[in-house]
Amino acid sequence: MKLPELQIGELTARLPIVQGGMGVGISLSRLAAAVAKAGGVGIISGVQIGFREPDFARDPVAANLRAIGKELRKAREACPSGVIGFNFMSVMKNYELYVREAIRCGADLIVSGAGLPFSLPRLAEGTRAKIVPIVSSARACRLIVGKWLRQGRLPDAVVVEGPLAGGHLGFKYPEMAGGTFPPLEDCLTEVREYLDTVEAKQHTRIPVIAGGGLASHADVCRMLELGAAGVQLGTRFVVTEECDACRAYKQAYLNAGAEDIRIIKSPVGLAARAINNPFLQQVEEQGRIPPARCYGCMDTCSPAETKYCISRALFDAAQDGSGLIFCGAGAANVQELTTVPKLMAELSGEPL
């Protein structure tokens, strides 16, 4: 099957493949630019993006704001004409400040999940930036669309993220732990059916991008046949030369078996999927790893009560593979390091 272009407003990607935003420090300028250059949509994770800046410990907000511009400039230099955006968790502290900065710096789109990004239309008002919420159900989509319509805006696209995705998930912990979650196909169908009614009333088009557990050209084709306009992948992009994570992080994916992939309850309060490693084992054995300091990343986090500092755990993972390593359900199936051009050719069914 020859894949169609992905159209999000006036943005056009030659291939309907979106690289998922992965933080902290996993999808930055290098990976996003490589995906955009290969014809897809590259996404920089804006979560604690300035963690490598020299003043981060002293002033994380200033470091993050500076890094947003630096990473986007580097991506644009490597791929001047590709589609490049940012992913921000809506539960982040200073969320509005960071989103505004990414838009000011020229991000093509803002993808936002891990909560309900009700304020996004206001933040993007009067700009060319496209806004794309991440949902896991028609109910969440309905809530967002209702709030956004009252602000005079509709989503430019919607990402439907299913239960096999990596990192924080839009499903309750008991569902994930018990395996009682609905499949991505059902989530996609119900969101697409709801948006069909919105499109008919508003005389517009809202493309749906399906993600979570997708890994092959056949998976891409199946989602398109079910009504998706594009797909989102994260796990397979981790094991590419261009991924911004350290080699130890990538090796953890290559070494992981099905028995190593766990559903955890994140300090953020959401269910999440991660690779079992000494860090998670230590958390389980000790019950809690008291934070040495607070980076002020989440309004919902209490340093005196949290099981561990999620920022510190993600910094360590990105830098040396020793912390919290998020992954999708398909991590056990990745067995070799590849490159973005090779992976994009495989996913699209086109010759390299």
mmCIF file of C-alpha atoms in Angstrom:
data_model
loop_
_atom_site.group_PDB
_atom_site.id
_atom_site.type_symbol
_atom_site.label_atom_id
_atom_site.label_comp_id
_atom_site.label_asym_id
_atom_site.label_seq_id
_atom_site.Cartn_x
_atom_site.Cartn_y
_atom_site.Cartn_z
ATOM 1 C CA MET A 1 0.000 0.000 0.000
ATOM 2 C CA LYS A 2 1.402 3.413 -0.965
ATOM 3 C CA LEU A 3 0.985 5.707 2.003
ATOM 4 C CA PRO A 4 -0.771 9.068 1.591
ATOM 5 C CA GLU A 5 0.543 12.407 2.783
ATOM 6 C CA LEU A 6 -0.463 13.657 6.203
ATOM 7 C CA GLN A 7 -2.191 17.041 6.102
ATOM 8 C CA ILE A 8 -2.590 19.032 9.325
ATOM 9 C CA GLY A 9 -4.018 22.387 8.315
ATOM 10 C CA GLU A 10 -1.565 23.819 5.823
ATOM 11 C CA LEU A 11 1.224 21.567 7.106
ATOM 12 C CA THR A 12 2.025 18.624 4.843
ATOM 13 C CA ALA A 13 4.242 15.648 5.689
ATOM 14 C CA ARG A 14 5.136 13.395 2.769
ATOM 15 C CA LEU A 15 4.540 10.345 4.965
ATOM 16 C CA PRO A 16 1.755 9.929 7.568
ATOM 17 C CA ILE A 17 4.239 8.955 10.263
ATOM 18 C CA VAL A 18 4.596 10.999 13.452
ATOM 19 C CA GLN A 19 7.490 10.346 15.828
ATOM 20 C CA GLY A 20 6.143 10.458 19.362
ATOM 21 C CA GLY A 21 7.556 12.933 21.857
ATOM 22 C CA MET A 22 9.696 11.092 24.411
ATOM 23 C CA GLY A 23 11.138 12.751 27.462
ATOM 24 C CA VAL A 24 13.300 13.465 29.230
ATOM 25 C CA GLY A 25 15.958 13.921 26.559
ATOM 26 C CA ILE A 26 15.004 10.989 24.336
ATOM 27 C CA SER A 27 13.478 12.880 21.401
ATOM 28 C CA LEU A 28 15.303 16.146 20.965
ATOM 29 C CA SER A 29 16.545 17.979 17.867
ATOM 30 C CA ARG A 30 18.607 15.171 16.366
ATOM 31 C CA LEU A 31 15.821 12.591 16.241
ATOM 32 C CA ALA A 32 13.051 15.066 15.346
ATOM 33 C CA ALA A 33 15.081 16.548 12.474
ATOM 34 C CA ALA A 34 15.964 13.100 11.105
ATOM 35 C CA VAL A 35 12.310 12.025 11.060
ATOM 36 C CA ALA A 36 11.178 15.280 9.447
ATOM 37 C CA LYS A 37 13.962 15.014 6.855
ATOM 38 C CA ALA A 38 12.774 11.484 6.009
ATOM 39 C CA GLY A 39 9.262 12.794 5.313
ATOM 40 C CA GLY A 40 7.529 12.337 8.653
ATOM 41 C CA VAL A 41 6.645 14.648 11.537
ATOM 42 C CA GLY A 42 9.440 15.132 14.065
ATOM 43 C CA ILE A 43 8.506 15.897 17.667
ATOM 44 C CA ILE A 44 10.847 17.340 20.306
ATOM 45 C CA SER A 45 9.929 16.527 23.898
ATOM 46 C CA GLY A 46 9.661 19.742 25.891
ATOM 47 C CA VAL A 47 9.597 17.964 29.259
ATOM 48 C CA GLN A 48 12.516 19.257 31.381
ATOM 49 C CA ILE A 49 14.275 19.913 28.070
ATOM 50 C CA GLY A 50 16.982 22.055 29.695
ATOM 51 C CA PHE A 51 18.284 19.370 32.037
ATOM 52 C CA ARG A 52 21.739 19.476 30.429
ATOM 53 C CA GLU A 53 22.023 23.279 30.663
ATOM 54 C CA PRO A 54 24.721 24.371 33.164
ATOM 55 C CA ASP A 55 22.299 26.440 35.257
ATOM 56 C CA PHE A 56 19.468 23.898 35.304
ATOM 57 C CA ALA A 57 19.804 22.978 38.985
ATOM 58 C CA ARG A 58 19.784 26.663 39.985
ATOM 59 C CA ASP A 59 17.078 27.904 37.606
ATOM 60 C CA PRO A 60 15.290 25.077 35.752
ATOM 61 C CA VAL A 61 12.668 27.373 34.224
ATOM 62 C CA ALA A 62 15.235 29.635 32.552
ATOM 63 C CA ALA A 63 17.211 26.587 31.411
ATOM 64 C CA ASN A 64 14.110 24.968 29.911
ATOM 65 C CA LEU A 65 13.056 28.144 28.100
ATOM 66 C CA ARG A 66 16.532 28.550 26.622
ATOM 67 C CA ALA A 67 16.733 24.907 25.578
ATOM 68 C CA ILE A 68 13.380 25.066 23.763
ATOM 69 C CA GLY A 69 14.812 27.639 21.367
ATOM 70 C CA LYS A 70 18.196 25.916 21.073
ATOM 71 C CA GLU A 71 16.728 22.517 20.214
ATOM 72 C CA LEU A 72 14.316 23.935 17.647
ATOM 73 C CA ARG A 73 17.101 25.961 15.994
ATOM 74 C CA LYS A 74 19.296 22.873 15.739
ATOM 75 C CA ALA A 75 16.428 20.867 14.248
ATOM 76 C CA ARG A 76 15.682 23.611 11.699
ATOM 77 C CA GLU A 77 19.338 23.820 10.700
ATOM 78 C CA ALA A 78 19.375 20.076 10.017
ATOM 79 C CA CYS A 79 15.965 20.098 8.294
ATOM 80 C CA PRO A 80 14.848 23.586 7.197
ATOM 81 C CA SER A 81 11.626 22.543 5.458
ATOM 82 C CA GLY A 82 10.321 19.593 7.477
ATOM 83 C CA VAL A 83 7.406 19.513 9.927
ATOM 84 C CA ILE A 84 8.769 19.845 13.472
ATOM 85 C CA GLY A 85 6.808 20.329 16.679
ATOM 86 C CA PHE A 86 6.936 19.916 20.448
ATOM 87 C CA ASN A 87 5.240 17.627 22.941
ATOM 88 C CA PHE A 88 4.341 19.021 26.371
ATOM 89 C CA MET A 89 2.589 17.243 29.235
ATOM 90 C CA SER A 90 -0.367 19.358 30.309
ATOM 91 C CA VAL A 91 0.290 18.528 33.983
ATOM 92 C CA MET A 92 3.717 20.190 33.829
ATOM 93 C CA LYS A 93 4.384 23.157 36.042
ATOM 94 C CA ASN A 94 4.906 26.267 33.883
ATOM 95 C CA TYR A 95 3.134 24.474 31.027
ATOM 96 C CA GLU A 96 1.736 27.689 29.556
ATOM 97 C CA LEU A 97 5.105 29.442 29.709
ATOM 98 C CA TYR A 98 6.835 26.603 27.850
ATOM 99 C CA VAL A 99 4.121 26.215 25.213
ATOM 100 C CA ARG A 100 4.178 29.937 24.487
ATOM 101 C CA GLU A 101 7.957 29.858 24.096
ATOM 102 C CA ALA A 102 7.869 26.917 21.680
ATOM 103 C CA ILE A 103 5.264 28.719 19.586
ATOM 104 C CA ARG A 104 7.232 31.981 19.730
ATOM 105 C CA CYS A 105 10.321 30.150 18.499
ATOM 106 C CA GLY A 106 8.405 28.812 15.496
ATOM 107 C CA ALA A 107 7.205 25.302 16.315
ATOM 108 C CA ASP A 108 4.893 23.982 13.604
ATOM 109 C CA LEU A 109 2.649 22.189 16.076
ATOM 110 C CA ILE A 110 2.146 21.479 19.757
ATOM 111 C CA VAL A 111 1.131 17.967 20.790
ATOM 112 C CA SER A 112 -0.149 17.735 24.343
ATOM 113 C CA GLY A 113 -1.406 14.947 26.593
ATOM 114 C CA ALA A 114 -0.925 13.539 30.117
ATOM 115 C CA GLY A 115 -4.037 15.377 31.203
ATOM 116 C CA LEU A 116 -6.554 17.555 29.401
ATOM 117 C CA PRO A 117 -4.893 20.535 27.653
ATOM 118 C CA PHE A 118 -7.857 22.894 27.933
ATOM 119 C CA SER A 119 -5.739 26.073 27.694
ATOM 120 C CA LEU A 120 -3.996 25.223 24.408
ATOM 121 C CA PRO A 121 -6.309 27.269 22.106
ATOM 122 C CA ARG A 122 -5.666 30.395 24.132
ATOM 123 C CA LEU A 123 -1.898 29.823 24.055
ATOM 124 C CA ALA A 124 -1.854 29.381 20.269
ATOM 125 C CA GLU A 125 -4.360 32.133 19.474
ATOM 126 C CA GLY A 126 -3.222 34.417 16.663
ATOM 127 C CA THR A 127 -0.313 32.176 15.669
ATOM 128 C CA ARG A 128 0.252 29.668 12.867
ATOM 129 C CA ALA A 129 0.989 26.834 15.318
ATOM 130 C CA LYS A 130 -1.249 23.784 15.023
ATOM 131 C CA ILE A 131 -2.595 22.281 18.248
ATOM 132 C CA VAL A 132 -3.013 18.544 18.684
ATOM 133 C CA PRO A 133 -4.358 16.930 21.879
ATOM 134 C CA ILE A 134 -3.600 13.336 22.844
ATOM 135 C CA VAL A 135 -6.624 11.292 23.970
ATOM 136 C CA SER A 136 -7.344 7.664 24.751
ATOM 137 C CA SER A 137 -11.124 7.712 24.439
ATOM 138 C CA ALA A 138 -14.028 9.495 22.790
ATOM 139 C CA ARG A 139 -15.029 10.771 26.230
ATOM 140 C CA ALA A 140 -11.729 12.633 26.673
ATOM 141 C CA CYS A 141 -11.934 13.886 23.107
ATOM 142 C CA ARG A 142 -15.467 15.162 23.691
ATOM 143 C CA LEU A 143 -14.384 17.063 26.828
ATOM 144 C CA ILE A 144 -11.495 18.734 25.004
ATOM 145 C CA VAL A 145 -13.476 19.610 21.891
ATOM 146 C CA GLY A 146 -16.285 21.062 24.004
ATOM 147 C CA LYS A 147 -13.887 23.297 25.951
ATOM 148 C CA TRP A 148 -11.993 24.320 22.821
ATOM 149 C CA LEU A 149 -15.160 25.180 20.898
ATOM 150 C CA ARG A 150 -16.079 27.627 23.637
ATOM 151 C CA GLN A 151 -12.737 29.302 22.897
ATOM 152 C CA GLY A 152 -13.524 29.393 19.179
ATOM 153 C CA ARG A 153 -11.048 26.687 18.197
ATOM 154 C CA LEU A 154 -11.031 23.038 17.151
ATOM 155 C CA PRO A 155 -8.106 20.609 17.204
ATOM 156 C CA ASP A 156 -6.025 20.685 14.036
ATOM 157 C CA ALA A 157 -5.581 16.935 14.541
ATOM 158 C CA VAL A 158 -6.085 14.441 17.367
ATOM 159 C CA VAL A 159 -3.674 11.732 18.506
ATOM 160 C CA VAL A 160 -5.440 8.617 19.792
ATOM 161 C CA GLU A 161 -2.967 6.814 22.029
ATOM 162 C CA GLY A 162 -3.847 3.229 22.855
ATOM 163 C CA PRO A 163 -2.900 1.059 25.845
ATOM 164 C CA LEU A 164 0.254 -0.432 24.304
ATOM 165 C CA ALA A 165 2.048 2.933 24.192
ATOM 166 C CA GLY A 166 5.083 3.791 26.285
ATOM 167 C CA GLY A 167 5.445 6.183 29.168
ATOM 168 C CA HIS A 168 2.387 7.720 30.789
ATOM 169 C CA LEU A 169 -0.910 6.223 29.675
ATOM 170 C CA GLY A 170 -4.465 7.513 29.522
ATOM 171 C CA PHE A 171 -5.908 4.402 31.130
ATOM 172 C CA LYS A 172 -6.436 3.642 34.806
ATOM 173 C CA TYR A 173 -3.812 1.596 36.617
ATOM 174 C CA PRO A 174 -6.193 -1.312 37.442
ATOM 175 C CA GLU A 175 -7.110 -1.582 33.738
ATOM 176 C CA MET A 176 -3.465 -1.692 32.716
ATOM 177 C CA ALA A 177 -2.341 -4.014 35.501
ATOM 178 C CA GLY A 178 -5.272 -6.349 34.911
ATOM 179 C CA GLY A 179 -5.125 -6.294 31.120
ATOM 180 C CA THR A 180 -8.754 -5.168 30.846
ATOM 181 C CA PHE A 181 -8.058 -2.184 28.612
ATOM 182 C CA PRO A 182 -9.694 -1.713 25.196
ATOM 183 C CA PRO A 183 -7.511 -2.231 22.096
ATOM 184 C CA LEU A 184 -6.219 0.720 20.091
ATOM 185 C CA GLU A 185 -8.527 -0.247 17.231
ATOM 186 C CA ASP A 186 -11.601 0.327 19.427
ATOM 187 C CA CYS A 187 -10.237 3.625 20.786
ATOM 188 C CA LEU A 188 -9.498 4.822 17.250
ATOM 189 C CA THR A 189 -12.920 3.840 15.924
ATOM 190 C CA GLU A 190 -14.874 5.553 18.698
ATOM 191 C CA VAL A 191 -12.842 8.773 18.461
ATOM 192 C CA ARG A 192 -13.118 8.793 14.659
ATOM 193 C CA GLU A 193 -16.896 8.295 14.852
ATOM 194 C CA TYR A 194 -17.254 11.151 17.336
ATOM 195 C CA LEU A 195 -15.101 13.493 15.244
ATOM 196 C CA ASP A 196 -17.165 12.630 12.161
ATOM 197 C CA THR A 197 -20.131 14.276 13.888
ATOM 198 C CA VAL A 198 -18.043 17.311 14.820
ATOM 199 C CA GLU A 199 -16.770 17.650 11.256
ATOM 200 C CA ALA A 200 -20.303 17.503 9.861
ATOM 201 C CA LYS A 201 -21.497 20.281 12.204
ATOM 202 C CA GLN A 202 -18.425 22.492 11.903
ATOM 203 C CA HIS A 203 -17.755 21.897 8.186
ATOM 204 C CA THR A 204 -14.119 21.089 8.752
ATOM 205 C CA ARG A 205 -11.705 18.164 8.775
ATOM 206 C CA ILE A 206 -9.902 16.833 11.856
ATOM 207 C CA PRO A 207 -7.352 14.119 11.043
ATOM 208 C CA VAL A 208 -6.810 11.362 13.603
ATOM 209 C CA ILE A 209 -3.357 9.941 14.303
ATOM 210 C CA ALA A 210 -3.272 6.497 15.929
ATOM 211 C CA GLY A 211 -0.458 5.426 18.255
ATOM 212 C CA GLY A 212 0.534 2.753 20.725
ATOM 213 C CA GLY A 213 2.097 -0.605 19.896
ATOM 214 C CA LEU A 214 2.531 0.037 16.174
ATOM 215 C CA ALA A 215 5.749 -1.264 14.656
ATOM 216 C CA SER A 216 5.406 -2.290 10.997
ATOM 217 C CA HIS A 217 4.159 -1.270 7.560
ATOM 218 C CA ALA A 218 1.254 -3.673 8.062
ATOM 219 C CA ASP A 219 0.346 -1.889 11.323
ATOM 220 C CA VAL A 220 0.422 1.471 9.546
ATOM 221 C CA CYS A 221 -1.824 0.201 6.754
ATOM 222 C CA ARG A 222 -4.265 -1.330 9.241
ATOM 223 C CA MET A 223 -4.680 1.969 11.094
ATOM 224 C CA LEU A 224 -5.212 3.893 7.852
ATOM 225 C CA GLU A 225 -7.858 1.395 6.759
ATOM 226 C CA LEU A 226 -9.655 1.944 10.085
ATOM 227 C CA GLY A 227 -9.894 5.673 9.431
ATOM 228 C CA ALA A 228 -6.655 7.118 10.776
ATOM 229 C CA ALA A 229 -4.945 9.788 8.708
ATOM 230 C CA GLY A 230 -1.584 8.911 10.205
ATOM 231 C CA VAL A 231 0.238 6.944 12.890
ATOM 232 C CA GLN A 232 2.464 7.792 15.837
ATOM 233 C CA LEU A 233 5.407 5.629 16.913
ATOM 234 C CA GLY A 234 7.914 6.011 19.717
ATOM 235 C CA THR A 235 9.536 2.728 20.707
ATOM 236 C CA ARG A 236 10.971 1.885 17.299
ATOM 237 C CA PHE A 237 12.547 5.336 17.015
ATOM 238 C CA VAL A 238 14.433 4.834 20.292
ATOM 239 C CA VAL A 239 16.653 2.154 18.737
ATOM 240 C CA THR A 240 17.939 4.398 15.955
ATOM 241 C CA GLU A 241 21.377 5.953 15.669
ATOM 242 C CA GLU A 242 19.750 9.390 15.576
ATOM 243 C CA CYS A 243 17.793 9.035 18.832
ATOM 244 C CA ASP A 244 19.046 11.531 21.422
ATOM 245 C CA ALA A 245 19.178 8.968 24.261
ATOM 246 C CA CYS A 246 22.502 7.514 25.418
ATOM 247 C CA ARG A 247 23.651 4.126 24.117
ATOM 248 C CA ALA A 248 22.864 2.418 27.452
ATOM 249 C CA TYR A 249 19.227 3.513 27.145
ATOM 250 C CA LYS A 250 18.988 2.020 23.661
ATOM 251 C CA GLN A 251 20.738 -1.135 24.831
ATOM 252 C CA ALA A 252 18.121 -1.583 27.565
ATOM 253 C CA TYR A 253 15.521 -1.826 24.793
ATOM 254 C CA LEU A 254 17.629 -4.296 22.833
ATOM 255 C CA ASN A 255 18.132 -6.458 25.933
ATOM 256 C CA ALA A 256 14.514 -6.391 27.140
ATOM 257 C CA GLY A 257 12.315 -9.467 26.964
ATOM 258 C CA ALA A 258 8.547 -9.525 27.380
ATOM 259 C CA GLU A 259 8.987 -10.361 31.063
ATOM 260 C CA ASP A 260 11.010 -7.155 31.585
ATOM 261 C CA ILE A 261 8.224 -4.778 30.578
ATOM 262 C CA ARG A 262 6.158 -3.543 33.510
ATOM 263 C CA ILE A 263 3.128 -1.419 34.236
ATOM 264 C CA ILE A 264 3.958 0.983 37.057
ATOM 265 C CA LYS A 265 2.183 3.753 38.895
ATOM 266 C CA SER A 266 4.142 6.908 38.144
ATOM 267 C CA PRO A 267 4.721 9.648 40.745
ATOM 268 C CA VAL A 268 2.681 11.820 38.358
ATOM 269 C CA GLY A 269 -0.334 9.700 39.373
ATOM 270 C CA LEU A 270 -0.759 7.927 36.036
ATOM 271 C CA ALA A 271 -0.231 4.366 34.916
ATOM 272 C CA ALA A 272 2.936 4.022 32.833
ATOM 273 C CA ARG A 273 4.898 1.353 30.976
ATOM 274 C CA ALA A 274 8.615 0.950 31.659
ATOM 275 C CA ILE A 275 11.492 -1.536 31.512
ATOM 276 C CA ASN A 276 12.213 -3.369 34.742
ATOM 277 C CA ASN A 277 15.732 -2.518 35.884
ATOM 278 C CA PRO A 278 17.737 -2.019 39.106
ATOM 279 C CA PHE A 279 16.140 1.404 39.645
ATOM 280 C CA LEU A 280 12.566 0.075 39.626
ATOM 281 C CA GLN A 281 13.652 -2.904 41.730
ATOM 282 C CA GLN A 282 15.147 -0.519 44.289
ATOM 283 C CA VAL A 283 11.901 1.471 44.415
ATOM 284 C CA GLU A 284 9.953 -1.741 44.952
ATOM 285 C CA GLU A 285 12.289 -3.025 47.679
ATOM 286 C CA GLN A 286 12.635 0.264 49.569
ATOM 287 C CA GLY A 287 9.130 1.571 48.961
ATOM 288 C CA ARG A 288 10.484 5.071 48.459
ATOM 289 C CA ILE A 289 13.627 6.886 47.339
ATOM 290 C CA PRO A 290 13.400 10.339 48.971
ATOM 291 C CA PRO A 291 14.282 13.111 46.494
ATOM 292 C CA ALA A 292 17.593 14.872 47.165
ATOM 293 C CA ARG A 293 16.061 18.042 45.729
ATOM 294 C CA CYS A 294 12.887 19.211 43.988
ATOM 295 C CA TYR A 295 13.006 20.464 40.403
ATOM 296 C CA GLY A 296 9.472 21.868 40.560
ATOM 297 C CA CYS A 297 8.302 19.964 37.509
ATOM 298 C CA MET A 298 4.763 19.020 38.578
ATOM 299 C CA ASP A 299 2.093 20.854 40.522
ATOM 300 C CA THR A 300 0.684 17.513 41.655
ATOM 301 C CA CYS A 301 3.947 16.227 43.190
ATOM 302 C CA SER A 302 4.732 16.499 46.898
ATOM 303 C CA PRO A 303 8.503 16.028 47.499
ATOM 304 C CA ALA A 304 7.779 14.858 51.048
ATOM 305 C CA GLU A 305 5.514 12.052 49.828
ATOM 306 C CA THR A 306 6.484 11.093 46.267
ATOM 307 C CA LYS A 307 7.958 7.590 45.819
ATOM 308 C CA TYR A 308 10.878 9.097 43.919
ATOM 309 C CA CYS A 309 11.749 12.177 41.907
ATOM 310 C CA ILE A 310 10.546 11.416 38.399
ATOM 311 C CA SER A 311 12.689 14.188 36.914
ATOM 312 C CA ARG A 312 15.877 12.793 38.474
ATOM 313 C CA ALA A 313 14.931 9.260 37.422
ATOM 314 C CA LEU A 314 14.394 10.357 33.810
ATOM 315 C CA PHE A 315 17.590 12.468 33.743
ATOM 316 C CA ASP A 316 19.610 9.458 34.882
ATOM 317 C CA ALA A 317 17.985 7.222 32.283
ATOM 318 C CA ALA A 318 18.728 9.610 29.412
ATOM 319 C CA GLN A 319 22.337 10.174 30.490
ATOM 320 C CA ASP A 320 23.527 6.716 31.503
ATOM 321 C CA GLY A 321 20.556 4.326 31.386
ATOM 322 C CA SER A 322 20.383 3.926 35.163
ATOM 323 C CA GLY A 323 17.021 5.526 35.940
ATOM 324 C CA LEU A 324 13.422 5.201 34.769
ATOM 325 C CA ILE A 325 13.267 3.845 31.215
ATOM 326 C CA PHE A 326 9.837 4.237 29.651
ATOM 327 C CA CYS A 327 8.949 1.975 26.728
ATOM 328 C CA GLY A 328 6.075 0.736 24.622
ATOM 329 C CA ALA A 329 4.736 -2.816 24.766
ATOM 330 C CA GLY A 330 6.710 -3.670 21.634
ATOM 331 C CA ALA A 331 10.111 -2.971 23.190
ATOM 332 C CA ALA A 332 10.696 -6.697 23.594
ATOM 333 C CA ASN A 333 10.509 -7.122 19.834
ATOM 334 C CA VAL A 334 13.234 -4.642 18.854
ATOM 335 C CA GLN A 335 16.465 -6.530 18.328
ATOM 336 C CA GLU A 336 18.834 -4.294 16.407
ATOM 337 C CA LEU A 337 19.915 -0.701 16.122
ATOM 338 C CA THR A 338 18.907 0.945 12.862
ATOM 339 C CA THR A 339 18.770 4.421 11.319
ATOM 340 C CA VAL A 340 15.822 6.742 10.831
ATOM 341 C CA PRO A 341 15.960 6.567 6.991
ATOM 342 C CA LYS A 342 15.934 2.748 7.108
ATOM 343 C CA LEU A 343 13.092 2.656 9.631
ATOM 344 C CA MET A 344 10.998 5.176 7.703
ATOM 345 C CA ALA A 345 11.507 3.164 4.501
ATOM 346 C CA GLU A 346 10.403 -0.005 6.300
ATOM 347 C CA LEU A 347 7.322 1.636 7.823
ATOM 348 C CA SER A 348 6.300 3.281 4.570
ATOM 349 C CA GLY A 349 6.929 0.240 2.383
ATOM 350 C CA GLU A 350 9.139 2.352 0.125
ATOM 351 C CA PRO A 351 12.652 1.474 -1.041
ATOM 352 C CA LEU A 352 15.454 3.261 0.817
#
